[in-house]
Short mmCIF file of C-alpha atoms in Angstrom, two decimals:
data_model
loop_
_atom_site.label_atom_id
_atom_site.label_comp_id
_atom_site.label_asym_id
_atom_site.label_seq_id
_atom_site.Cartn_x
_atom_site.Cartn_y
_atom_site.Cartn_z
CA MET A 28 19.34 2.27 16.15
CA THR A 29 18.70 -1.29 16.32
CA ASN A 30 20.42 -3.65 14.15
CA GLN A 31 17.52 -6.27 14.30
CA ARG A 32 14.83 -6.17 11.80
CA ILE A 33 10.93 -5.19 12.36
CA ILE A 34 8.88 -5.90 9.59
CA ILE A 35 6.15 -3.22 9.38
CA ALA A 36 3.03 -4.94 7.58
CA SER A 37 2.07 -3.23 4.63
CA LEU A 38 -1.57 -3.27 4.79
CA PHE A 39 -1.94 -0.85 2.10
CA ALA A 40 0.86 -2.69 0.01
CA VAL A 41 -2.04 -5.48 -0.30
CA LEU A 42 -4.50 -2.64 -0.67
CA LEU A 43 -2.87 -0.71 -3.48
CA SER A 44 -5.25 -2.09 -6.46
CA VAL A 45 -8.27 -1.65 -8.38
CA VAL A 46 -10.99 -4.27 -8.30
CA ALA A 47 -14.07 -4.95 -10.68
CA GLY A 48 -16.90 -7.00 -11.91
CA CYS A 49 -20.56 -6.38 -11.01
CA GLU A 50 -24.25 -7.34 -12.30
CA LYS A 51 -25.59 -5.20 -14.83
CA LYS A 52 -28.56 -4.40 -12.35
CA GLY A 53 -26.33 -3.12 -9.63
CA GLU A 54 -24.34 -0.95 -12.08
CA ALA A 55 -27.70 0.89 -12.83
CA GLU A 56 -28.61 1.43 -9.21
CA GLY A 57 -25.52 2.52 -8.11
CA TYR A 58 -23.54 1.91 -4.36
CA GLU A 59 -25.21 2.34 -1.08
CA VAL A 60 -23.08 1.73 2.10
CA ALA A 61 -25.30 1.42 5.23
CA GLY A 62 -22.82 1.10 7.95
CA ARG A 63 -22.48 1.14 11.87
CA ILE A 64 -19.53 1.74 13.88
CA LYS A 65 -19.84 0.81 17.51
CA GLY A 66 -18.76 3.39 20.02
CA ILE A 67 -17.51 5.94 17.57
CA PRO A 68 -18.07 9.57 19.04
CA ASN A 69 -21.22 11.21 17.57
CA ASN A 70 -21.02 13.55 14.62
CA THR A 71 -17.43 11.94 13.46
CA LYS A 72 -17.02 12.62 10.04
CA ILE A 73 -15.55 9.46 8.02
CA TYR A 74 -14.18 9.38 4.45
CA LEU A 75 -14.50 6.97 1.59
CA PHE A 76 -10.77 6.81 0.21
CA ASN A 77 -10.73 5.55 -3.44
CA MET A 78 -7.25 3.59 -3.66
CA GLU A 79 -7.19 3.60 -7.36
CA THR A 80 -7.18 7.52 -7.58
CA GLN A 81 -5.58 7.83 -4.19
CA SER A 82 -8.29 10.36 -3.53
CA ASN A 83 -11.45 10.81 -1.13
CA MET A 84 -14.37 10.06 -3.15
CA ASP A 85 -17.31 10.38 -0.56
CA SER A 86 -17.81 11.31 3.23
CA ALA A 87 -20.53 11.11 5.59
CA MET A 88 -21.47 12.19 9.26
CA VAL A 89 -21.69 9.22 11.77
CA VAL A 90 -24.82 10.00 13.78
CA LYS A 91 -25.65 7.76 16.58
CA GLU A 92 -22.98 5.17 15.28
CA LEU A 93 -24.65 4.87 11.84
CA PHE A 94 -24.00 6.39 8.26
CA THR A 95 -25.03 5.95 4.99
CA MET A 96 -23.27 6.85 1.44
CA LYS A 97 -24.59 6.62 -1.91
CA GLY A 98 -23.61 7.12 -5.41
CA GLN A 99 -22.31 5.53 -8.44
CA ILE A 100 -18.94 4.36 -10.01
CA ASP A 101 -17.51 3.20 -13.04
CA HIS A 102 -16.30 -0.12 -12.00
CA PRO A 103 -15.98 -1.72 -8.35
CA THR A 104 -12.97 -0.12 -6.73
CA HIS A 105 -11.04 -1.20 -3.51
CA CYS A 106 -11.51 1.55 -1.08
CA VAL A 107 -11.00 2.26 2.46
CA LEU A 108 -13.14 3.90 5.39
CA ILE A 109 -11.06 6.49 7.25
CA VAL A 110 -11.49 8.07 10.55
CA PRO A 111 -8.69 10.77 9.90
CA ASP A 112 -8.15 12.20 13.15
CA GLN A 113 -7.43 8.80 14.75
CA ASN A 114 -5.75 7.23 11.74
CA LYS A 115 -8.27 4.52 11.76
CA TYR A 116 -9.12 2.65 8.71
CA ALA A 117 -10.98 -0.55 7.49
CA ASP A 118 -10.99 -1.68 3.65
CA LEU A 119 -13.99 -2.66 1.54
CA ILE A 120 -14.63 -3.48 -2.15
CA LEU A 121 -16.98 -0.66 -3.39
CA GLU A 122 -19.53 -2.06 -6.19
CA ASN A 123 -22.44 -0.58 -7.49
CA HIS A 124 -24.55 -2.81 -4.96
CA GLU A 125 -25.95 -2.57 -1.39
CA ILE A 126 -23.25 -2.74 0.75
CA SER A 127 -23.32 -3.20 4.76
CA PHE A 128 -20.48 -2.35 6.93
CA GLU A 129 -19.92 -2.79 10.52
CA SER A 130 -17.06 -2.26 13.03
CA ILE A 131 -15.91 -1.23 16.41
CA TYR A 132 -14.38 2.08 16.93
CA ASP A 133 -11.63 0.72 19.05
CA ASP A 134 -10.61 -2.21 17.05
CA PHE A 135 -11.82 -0.52 13.54
CA TYR A 136 -9.88 -2.75 10.98
CA PHE A 137 -9.89 -6.08 12.75
CA GLN A 138 -13.42 -6.34 13.75
CA ARG A 139 -15.12 -5.15 10.44
CA LYS A 140 -17.49 -7.06 8.73
CA VAL A 141 -18.58 -6.00 5.27
CA GLN A 142 -21.34 -7.73 3.10
CA GLY A 143 -21.71 -6.47 -0.60
CA GLY A 144 -21.50 -7.59 -4.03
CA PRO A 145 -19.63 -10.68 -5.54
CA GLU A 146 -15.87 -9.08 -5.39
CA GLN A 147 -16.48 -8.49 -1.74
CA ASP A 148 -17.77 -11.96 -1.08
CA LEU A 149 -14.59 -13.32 -2.84
CA LYS A 150 -12.42 -11.28 -0.56
CA ASN A 151 -14.38 -12.43 2.60
CA ARG A 152 -13.73 -15.97 1.53
CA LEU A 153 -10.12 -15.31 1.43
CA TRP A 154 -10.09 -13.45 4.83
CA GLU A 155 -11.84 -16.45 6.13
CA LEU A 156 -8.55 -18.75 5.38
CA THR A 157 -5.72 -16.22 6.06
CA GLY A 158 -7.69 -13.68 8.78
CA GLU A 159 -6.32 -15.74 11.60
CA TYR A 160 -2.59 -15.36 10.82
CA ASP A 161 -3.06 -11.86 9.18
CA THR A 162 -4.43 -10.72 12.78
CA LYS A 163 -1.68 -12.27 14.45
CA TYR A 164 1.39 -10.80 12.58
CA LEU A 165 -0.26 -7.31 12.17
CA LYS A 166 -0.61 -7.10 15.67
CA ILE A 167 2.66 -8.45 16.49
CA SER A 168 3.87 -5.92 13.90
CA ASP A 169 2.18 -2.87 16.02
CA SER A 170 3.63 -4.14 18.94
CA LEU A 171 7.34 -4.34 17.64
CA SER A 172 7.09 -0.95 15.94
CA ASN A 173 5.89 0.66 19.15
CA GLN A 174 8.54 -1.05 21.30
CA LEU A 175 6.15 -3.35 23.21
CA PHE A 176 8.37 -5.85 24.08
CA ALA A 177 10.38 -6.93 27.27
CA ASP A 178 14.02 -7.40 26.38
CA GLU A 179 16.01 -8.26 23.19
CA HIS A 180 15.02 -11.93 23.60
CA HIS A 181 11.18 -11.20 23.63
CA LYS A 182 11.76 -9.14 20.36
CA LYS A 183 13.33 -11.78 18.45
CA GLU A 184 10.65 -14.51 19.69
CA LEU A 185 7.87 -12.01 18.37
CA MET A 186 9.89 -11.61 15.07
CA ALA A 187 9.98 -15.30 14.50
CA LYS A 188 6.22 -15.50 15.36
CA HIS A 189 5.61 -12.55 12.84
CA ASP A 190 7.64 -14.22 10.11
CA LYS A 191 5.95 -17.65 10.53
CA TYR A 192 2.39 -16.25 10.50
CA VAL A 193 3.16 -13.94 7.36
CA THR A 194 4.73 -16.90 5.46
CA LYS A 195 1.30 -19.11 6.18
CA SER A 196 -0.81 -16.65 5.43
CA LYS A 197 1.13 -15.97 1.96
CA GLU A 198 0.97 -19.67 1.38
CA LEU A 199 -2.93 -19.83 1.60
CA MET A 200 -3.43 -16.62 -0.32
CA ARG A 201 -1.17 -17.99 -3.26
CA ASP A 202 -3.11 -21.28 -3.40
CA PHE A 203 -6.62 -19.46 -3.08
CA ILE A 204 -5.83 -17.05 -5.94
CA VAL A 205 -4.66 -19.38 -8.28
CA LYS A 206 -7.47 -21.61 -7.86
CA ASN A 207 -9.89 -18.63 -8.10
CA PRO A 208 -8.31 -16.41 -10.82
CA ASN A 209 -11.77 -15.20 -12.69
CA SER A 210 -12.10 -12.04 -10.67
CA TYR A 211 -10.58 -8.44 -10.94
CA PHE A 212 -9.79 -9.03 -7.20
CA THR A 213 -7.77 -12.13 -7.45
CA LEU A 214 -5.96 -11.09 -10.58
CA ASP A 215 -4.78 -8.13 -8.99
CA LEU A 216 -3.28 -10.26 -6.27
CA LEU A 217 -1.70 -12.76 -8.58
CA TYR A 218 0.01 -9.77 -10.73
CA ARG A 219 1.30 -8.32 -7.44
CA ASN A 220 2.48 -11.84 -6.21
CA ARG A 221 3.79 -13.02 -9.66
CA LYS A 222 7.42 -13.00 -8.61
CA PHE A 223 6.48 -15.84 -6.02
CA ILE A 224 4.45 -18.05 -8.12
CA PRO A 225 6.11 -20.34 -11.19
CA LYS A 226 5.71 -18.86 -14.39
CA SER A 227 4.19 -22.41 -15.81
CA THR A 228 1.45 -21.96 -13.01
CA LEU A 229 0.71 -18.30 -14.20
CA GLU A 230 0.78 -19.37 -17.78
CA GLY A 231 -1.93 -21.89 -17.00
CA VAL A 232 -3.80 -19.51 -15.13
CA ILE A 233 -3.95 -16.84 -18.21
CA THR A 234 -4.44 -19.69 -20.77
CA ASN A 235 -7.61 -20.86 -18.88
CA LEU A 236 -9.19 -17.34 -18.16
CA GLU A 237 -12.94 -16.79 -18.94
CA LEU A 238 -13.16 -14.48 -21.72
CA GLN A 239 -14.47 -11.72 -19.54
CA TYR A 240 -11.41 -11.59 -17.66
CA ALA A 241 -8.82 -12.38 -20.22
CA ASN A 242 -8.21 -8.81 -21.51
CA ILE A 243 -8.28 -6.79 -18.35
CA PRO A 244 -5.27 -4.83 -17.62
CA ASP A 245 -3.90 -7.32 -14.90
CA ALA A 246 -4.48 -10.36 -16.98
CA LEU A 247 -2.71 -8.46 -19.87
CA ALA A 248 0.27 -7.37 -17.62
CA LEU A 249 0.69 -11.21 -16.27
CA ALA A 250 0.71 -12.09 -19.87
CA GLU A 251 3.61 -9.82 -20.57
CA TYR A 252 5.59 -10.90 -17.24
CA VAL A 253 5.24 -14.68 -18.26
CA SER A 254 6.39 -13.86 -21.91
CA GLY A 255 9.34 -11.85 -20.83
CA ILE A 256 7.94 -8.34 -22.28
CA GLU A 257 7.53 -6.84 -18.84
CA VAL A 258 10.32 -4.03 -18.09
CA GLU A 259 11.04 -3.48 -14.62
CA LEU A 260 14.11 -1.02 -13.00
CA LYS A 261 16.24 -3.39 -11.19
CA GLU A 262 19.86 -2.73 -9.27
CA GLY A 263 22.36 -1.73 -11.92
CA ASP A 264 19.81 -0.01 -14.16
CA LYS A 265 20.05 3.92 -15.32
CA ILE A 266 17.36 5.91 -13.53
CA ALA A 267 14.00 6.93 -15.72
CA ASP A 268 14.42 10.69 -15.28
CA PHE A 269 11.28 12.69 -14.73
CA GLU A 270 10.03 15.93 -13.64
CA GLY A 271 7.72 16.20 -10.49
CA ILE A 272 6.16 19.36 -9.08
CA THR A 273 6.36 20.46 -5.32
CA LEU A 274 3.40 21.84 -3.19
CA ASP A 275 4.88 25.24 -3.70
CA GLY A 276 4.63 24.77 -7.60
CA GLU A 277 8.14 24.32 -8.34
CA PHE A 278 9.29 22.03 -10.94
CA ILE A 279 12.01 19.78 -10.23
CA LYS A 280 14.06 17.19 -12.53
CA LEU A 281 15.30 13.87 -10.55
CA SER A 282 18.49 14.12 -12.63
CA SER A 283 18.76 17.71 -11.32
CA PHE A 284 20.25 15.92 -7.89
CA GLY A 285 23.15 14.22 -9.95
CA GLY A 286 26.37 14.32 -7.97
CA ASN A 287 24.52 13.23 -4.93
CA TYR A 288 22.97 9.98 -3.71
CA VAL A 289 19.29 9.98 -4.06
CA TYR A 290 16.61 7.80 -1.80
CA LEU A 291 13.67 7.89 -3.86
CA SER A 292 10.62 6.70 -2.22
CA PHE A 293 7.08 6.28 -3.48
CA TRP A 294 4.17 6.84 -0.94
CA SER A 295 0.72 8.07 -0.20
CA ARG A 296 -1.37 9.19 2.67
CA GLY A 297 -3.05 5.95 3.30
CA CYS A 298 -0.16 3.73 3.48
CA LYS A 299 0.94 3.06 6.97
CA PRO A 300 4.57 1.98 6.42
CA CYS A 301 5.26 4.99 4.13
CA ARG A 302 3.83 7.36 6.91
CA VAL A 303 6.37 5.82 9.37
CA GLU A 304 9.11 5.90 7.16
CA ASN A 305 8.46 9.79 6.36
CA ARG A 306 8.33 10.30 10.42
CA PHE A 307 11.44 8.41 10.81
CA PHE A 308 13.22 10.87 8.11
CA SER A 309 11.55 13.80 9.92
CA GLU A 310 12.53 13.13 13.38
CA ASN A 311 16.08 12.09 12.55
CA PHE A 312 16.41 14.66 9.60
CA GLU A 313 19.63 16.16 11.04
CA THR A 314 21.48 12.83 10.87
CA ILE A 315 20.77 12.76 6.96
CA PRO A 316 24.35 13.17 5.36
CA ASN A 317 24.71 15.93 3.02
CA ALA A 318 25.74 13.60 0.29
CA LEU A 319 22.26 11.94 0.52
CA LYS A 320 19.02 13.50 -0.84
CA ILE A 321 15.63 12.33 0.08
CA VAL A 322 13.26 12.64 -2.71
CA SER A 323 9.58 11.54 -2.04
CA PHE A 324 6.89 11.27 -4.67
CA SER A 325 3.49 10.88 -3.59
CA THR A 326 0.96 8.87 -5.42
CA ASP A 327 -1.85 10.82 -4.07
CA LYS A 328 -3.82 12.43 -6.84
CA ASP A 329 -5.84 14.59 -4.66
CA GLN A 330 -3.46 17.61 -3.68
CA LYS A 331 -5.19 18.44 -0.44
CA VAL A 332 -4.47 14.63 0.97
CA TRP A 333 -1.15 14.94 -0.26
CA GLU A 334 -0.71 18.33 1.32
CA THR A 335 -2.48 17.22 4.67
CA ALA A 336 -0.25 14.12 4.94
CA SER A 337 3.02 16.00 4.31
CA LYS A 338 1.92 18.58 7.00
CA GLU A 339 1.11 15.59 9.51
CA ASP A 340 4.65 13.97 8.88
CA SER A 341 6.54 17.23 8.79
CA ILE A 342 8.27 16.59 5.36
CA ARG A 343 11.20 18.79 5.30
CA TRP A 344 13.08 17.26 2.10
CA THR A 345 12.11 17.13 -1.28
CA ASN A 346 8.49 16.10 -1.96
CA LEU A 347 7.03 15.70 -5.29
CA SER A 348 3.79 14.84 -7.26
CA ALA A 349 2.71 15.18 -10.65
CA LYS A 350 -0.57 16.01 -12.51
CA GLY A 351 -2.56 14.27 -14.82
CA LYS A 352 -1.28 11.59 -17.50
CA MET A 353 2.24 12.72 -16.02
CA HIS A 354 1.51 11.32 -12.80
CA ASP A 355 0.65 8.05 -14.07
CA SER A 356 3.61 7.72 -16.40
CA ILE A 357 6.06 8.33 -13.52
CA VAL A 358 4.42 5.62 -11.49
CA LYS A 359 4.66 3.22 -14.23
CA LEU A 360 7.92 3.97 -15.14
CA TYR A 361 9.07 2.79 -11.79
CA SER A 362 6.73 -0.29 -11.78
CA VAL A 363 4.90 0.88 -8.51
CA GLN A 364 2.43 -1.54 -7.99
CA ALA A 365 2.44 -1.79 -4.17
CA LEU A 366 3.56 0.75 -1.37
CA PRO A 367 6.04 1.37 -0.08
CA VAL A 368 8.87 1.15 -2.77
CA SER A 369 11.99 3.08 -2.82
CA PHE A 370 15.22 3.12 -4.53
CA LEU A 371 18.88 4.02 -3.55
CA ILE A 372 20.27 5.85 -6.46
CA ASP A 373 24.22 6.60 -6.95
CA LYS A 374 26.27 9.81 -7.86
CA ASN A 375 26.00 8.83 -11.52
CA GLY A 376 22.20 8.01 -11.52
CA ILE A 377 22.49 4.32 -11.39
CA ILE A 378 20.11 2.14 -9.16
CA MET A 379 22.06 0.72 -6.40
CA LYS A 380 19.37 -1.21 -4.37
CA LYS A 381 15.32 -1.30 -4.66
CA PHE A 382 13.53 -1.67 -1.34
CA GLU A 383 9.95 -3.05 -1.50
CA GLY A 384 8.47 -2.50 2.10
CA TYR A 385 9.75 -0.85 5.02
CA ASN A 386 11.73 -1.75 7.99
CA ASP A 387 13.84 -0.45 10.77
CA GLU A 388 17.17 -1.35 8.99
CA HIS A 389 16.43 0.70 5.63
CA TYR A 390 18.38 3.60 7.08
CA GLU A 391 21.24 1.49 8.30
CA THR A 392 21.63 -0.14 4.81
CA ILE A 393 21.54 2.97 2.85
CA LEU A 394 24.41 4.29 4.93
CA GLU A 395 26.27 1.15 4.74
CA THR A 396 25.69 0.88 0.93
CA ILE A 397 26.73 4.58 0.57
CA SER A 398 29.95 4.07 2.55
CA ALA A 399 30.98 0.81 0.84
CA ASP A 400 30.47 2.88 -2.59
CA LYS A 401 32.65 5.53 -1.47
CA ASP A 402 35.33 2.86 -0.19
CA SER A 403 35.45 1.26 -3.51
#
């Protein structure tokens, strides 16, 4: 197992959000997505995946490269077009508006072009600033995760470039969202990047929000964070216990694993780094110490989506989800704003480490932390 850190970019850590805001006329008319995917096999079925509910909300058959989806939503939502068989995806902001989508099958994510409502326009403006750097670091991430490097020296060079592009992209993004806060799209990004922005800056943003945005959930959550009200589990805290249900219908409490070390991971079908970690544990399942229990909690609200992804990843460990309000309360208990996020818990139910994102050193860090705890 390598000792070098490979950061696998969490595309869906950026995608796990709800965006809103559209014109009254558009709300009455509903959405219509008219798209073309160049080079896609005829009669391929694609899905529109709702990132808010973590479920498929629409589908269409692509005929002669063209497809159409129609419907109506309560509020604009960040969605992903998925080609399941090839694990290809491209994101867009769904609004009750006419939306045009165009991409190339062989480069589905990077070649996407989307035109739609005002929230999509804002997202496009941000991509114009960060797209060059996002494209570079995401492609380097793929090269690193697929071990497409000549030797260790080449690998280190790629990692240095990756970190450089990530840093530049985040700098541009933070500057943009601070200057353009009056949008559900940018307020979501502000909230998820709140720890990397001075509280004084965030306070100024909140104070000057336009009235129509001041009371939306992300704005209120930012206000709680700035005022110190926000509660977030951290290292040294006792776990927040909950009861989940397996795909077989068995109810299991997190506290029932007391006396063991527990690695609790939150994941979803649409989170690429989450799926990489699942498959790592599946491939290395026999090496997991008996004292360490893996517990995965799916944020997918659609059981069929959860079940399909679980089978694809060959999950053999405790695999939980929940229903209705209980599902949302568990996600809120652990302040899951973006995926992947995981917690290493000791035998007494105390959080030892919190992991945000995923890299190839996670498992080594888990084992080293457990070993050090045993020796202390």
